Coordinates of N, CA and C in Angstrom, one line a residue:
X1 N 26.3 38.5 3.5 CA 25.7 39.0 2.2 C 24.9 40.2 2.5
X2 N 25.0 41.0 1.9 CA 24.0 42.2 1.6 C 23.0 42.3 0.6
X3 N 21.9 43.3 0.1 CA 21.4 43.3 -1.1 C 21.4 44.9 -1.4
X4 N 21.9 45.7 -0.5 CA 22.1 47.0 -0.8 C 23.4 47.5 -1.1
X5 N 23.8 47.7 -1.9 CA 25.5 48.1 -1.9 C 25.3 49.6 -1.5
X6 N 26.1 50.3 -0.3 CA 25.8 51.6 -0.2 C 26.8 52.4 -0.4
X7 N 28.2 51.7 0.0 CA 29.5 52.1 -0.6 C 30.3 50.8 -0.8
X8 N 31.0 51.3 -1.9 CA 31.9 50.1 -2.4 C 33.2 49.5 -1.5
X9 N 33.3 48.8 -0.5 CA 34.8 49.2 -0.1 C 36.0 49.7 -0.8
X10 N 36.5 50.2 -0.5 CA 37.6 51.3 -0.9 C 38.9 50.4 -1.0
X11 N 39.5 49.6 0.1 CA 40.2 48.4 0.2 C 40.0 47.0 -1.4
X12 N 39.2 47.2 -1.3 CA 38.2 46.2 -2.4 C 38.6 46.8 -3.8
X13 N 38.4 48.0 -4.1 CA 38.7 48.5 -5.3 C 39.3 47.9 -6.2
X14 N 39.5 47.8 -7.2 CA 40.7 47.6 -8.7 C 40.3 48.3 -9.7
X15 N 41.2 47.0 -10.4 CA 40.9 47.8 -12.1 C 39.7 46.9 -12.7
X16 N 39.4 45.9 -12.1 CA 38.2 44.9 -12.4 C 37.5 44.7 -11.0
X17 N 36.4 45.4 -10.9 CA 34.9 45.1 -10.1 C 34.0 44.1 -10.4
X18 N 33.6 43.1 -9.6 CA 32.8 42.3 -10.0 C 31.7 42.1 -8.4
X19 N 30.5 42.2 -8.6 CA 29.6 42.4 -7.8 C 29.2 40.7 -7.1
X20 N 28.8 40.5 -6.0 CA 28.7 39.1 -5.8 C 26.7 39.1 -6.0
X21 N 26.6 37.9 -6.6 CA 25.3 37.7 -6.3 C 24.1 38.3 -5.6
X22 N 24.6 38.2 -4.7 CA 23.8 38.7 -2.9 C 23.3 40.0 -2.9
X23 N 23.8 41.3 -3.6 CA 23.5 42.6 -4.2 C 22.5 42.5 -5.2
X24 N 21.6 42.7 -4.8 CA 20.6 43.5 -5.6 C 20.2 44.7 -6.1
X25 N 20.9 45.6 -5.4 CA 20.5 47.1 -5.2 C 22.1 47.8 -5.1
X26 N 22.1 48.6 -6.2 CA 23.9 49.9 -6.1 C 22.8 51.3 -5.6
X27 N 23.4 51.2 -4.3 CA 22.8 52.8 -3.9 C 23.4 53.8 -4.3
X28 N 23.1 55.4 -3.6 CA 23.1 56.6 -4.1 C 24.9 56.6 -3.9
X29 N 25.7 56.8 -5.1 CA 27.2 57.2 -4.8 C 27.7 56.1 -4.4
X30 N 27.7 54.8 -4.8 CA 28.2 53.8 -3.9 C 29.6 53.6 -4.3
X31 N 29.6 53.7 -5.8 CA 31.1 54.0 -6.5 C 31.5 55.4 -6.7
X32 N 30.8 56.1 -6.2 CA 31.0 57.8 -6.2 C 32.9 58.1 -6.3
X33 N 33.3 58.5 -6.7 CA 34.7 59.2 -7.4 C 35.3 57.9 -7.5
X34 N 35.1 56.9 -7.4 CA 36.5 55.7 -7.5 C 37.0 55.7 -8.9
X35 N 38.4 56.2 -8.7 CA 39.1 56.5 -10.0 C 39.8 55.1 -10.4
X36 N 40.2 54.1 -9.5 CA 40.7 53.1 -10.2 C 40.5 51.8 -10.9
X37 N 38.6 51.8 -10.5 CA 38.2 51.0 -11.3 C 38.1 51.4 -12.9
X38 N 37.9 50.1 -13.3 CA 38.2 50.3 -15.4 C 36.9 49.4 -15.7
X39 N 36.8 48.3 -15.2 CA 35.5 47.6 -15.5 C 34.6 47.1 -14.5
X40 N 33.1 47.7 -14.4 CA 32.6 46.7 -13.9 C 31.3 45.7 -14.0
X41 N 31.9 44.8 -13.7 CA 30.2 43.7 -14.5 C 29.5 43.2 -12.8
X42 N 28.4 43.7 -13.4 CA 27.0 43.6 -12.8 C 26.5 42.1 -13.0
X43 N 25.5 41.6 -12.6 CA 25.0 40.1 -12.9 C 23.3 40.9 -13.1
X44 N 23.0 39.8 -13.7 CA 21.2 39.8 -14.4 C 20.0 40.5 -12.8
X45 N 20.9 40.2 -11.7 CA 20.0 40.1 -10.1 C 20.0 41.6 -9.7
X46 N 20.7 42.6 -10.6 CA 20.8 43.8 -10.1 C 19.4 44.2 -10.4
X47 N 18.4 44.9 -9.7 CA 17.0 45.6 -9.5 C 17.3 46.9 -9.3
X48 N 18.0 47.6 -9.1 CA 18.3 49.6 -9.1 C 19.6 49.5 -8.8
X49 N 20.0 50.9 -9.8 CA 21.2 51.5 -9.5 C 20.4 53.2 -9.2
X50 N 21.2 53.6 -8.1 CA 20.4 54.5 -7.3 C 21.8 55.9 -8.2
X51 N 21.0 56.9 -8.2 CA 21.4 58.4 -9.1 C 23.0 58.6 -8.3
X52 N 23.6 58.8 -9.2 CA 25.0 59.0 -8.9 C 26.2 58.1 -8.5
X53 N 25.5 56.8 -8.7 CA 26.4 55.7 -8.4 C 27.6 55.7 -9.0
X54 N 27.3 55.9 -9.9 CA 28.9 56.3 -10.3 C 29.8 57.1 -11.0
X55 N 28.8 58.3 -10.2 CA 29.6 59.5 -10.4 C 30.9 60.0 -10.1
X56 N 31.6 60.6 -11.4 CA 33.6 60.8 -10.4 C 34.4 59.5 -11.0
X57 N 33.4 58.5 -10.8 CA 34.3 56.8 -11.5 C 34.6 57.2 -12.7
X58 N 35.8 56.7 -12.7 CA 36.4 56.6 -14.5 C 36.2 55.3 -15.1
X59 N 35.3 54.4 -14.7 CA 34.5 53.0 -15.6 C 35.0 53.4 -17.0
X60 N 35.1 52.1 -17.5 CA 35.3 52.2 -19.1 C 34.1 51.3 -19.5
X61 N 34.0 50.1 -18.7 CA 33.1 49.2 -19.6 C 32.8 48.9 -18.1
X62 N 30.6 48.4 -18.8 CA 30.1 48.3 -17.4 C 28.9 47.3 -18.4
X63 N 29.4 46.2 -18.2 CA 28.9 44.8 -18.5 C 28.2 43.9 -17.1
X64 N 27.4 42.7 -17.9 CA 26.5 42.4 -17.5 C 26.3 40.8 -17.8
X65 N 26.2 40.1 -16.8 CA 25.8 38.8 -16.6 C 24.7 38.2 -16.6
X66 N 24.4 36.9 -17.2 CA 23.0 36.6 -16.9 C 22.8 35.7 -16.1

C-alpha cells in the first residue's frame, strides 16, 4: 500500500480507474497524458491532488466516494 500516487501504472490503466483506499495523496502528473482512461472515482480519503495530475487525460467523469 502507498499513500502517495506518483504515477499511475501504465499496465493498470482502463477505461474505469478506481483508486484503492491506501492513497491518500495523487501527485504532480500522476495521470499526466493517460488517454484511455474515461472515469475516475476517488474515495472520501483523498487529502491533495497535486497540479497537473491530470493533465493530457481525456477523464470524462471524476467521481467520488464516501
Amino acid at each position: 500500500s502507498c499513500e502517495t500516487l506518483i504515477q499511475y501504472p501504465a499496465r493498470l490503466v482502463g477505461k474505469n480507474v478506481s483508486l484503492p483506499a491506501s492513497v491518500k495523496n495523487i501527485g504532480y502528473g500522476a495521470f499526466m497524458n493517460v488517454t484511455d482512461m474515461e472515469n475516475v472515482t476517488l474515495h472520501s480519503g483523498i487529502s491533495y491532488i497535486g497540479s497537473k495530475a491530470f493533465e493530457g487525460s481525456k477523464k470524462r467523469i471524476l467521481s467520488s466516494t464516501s
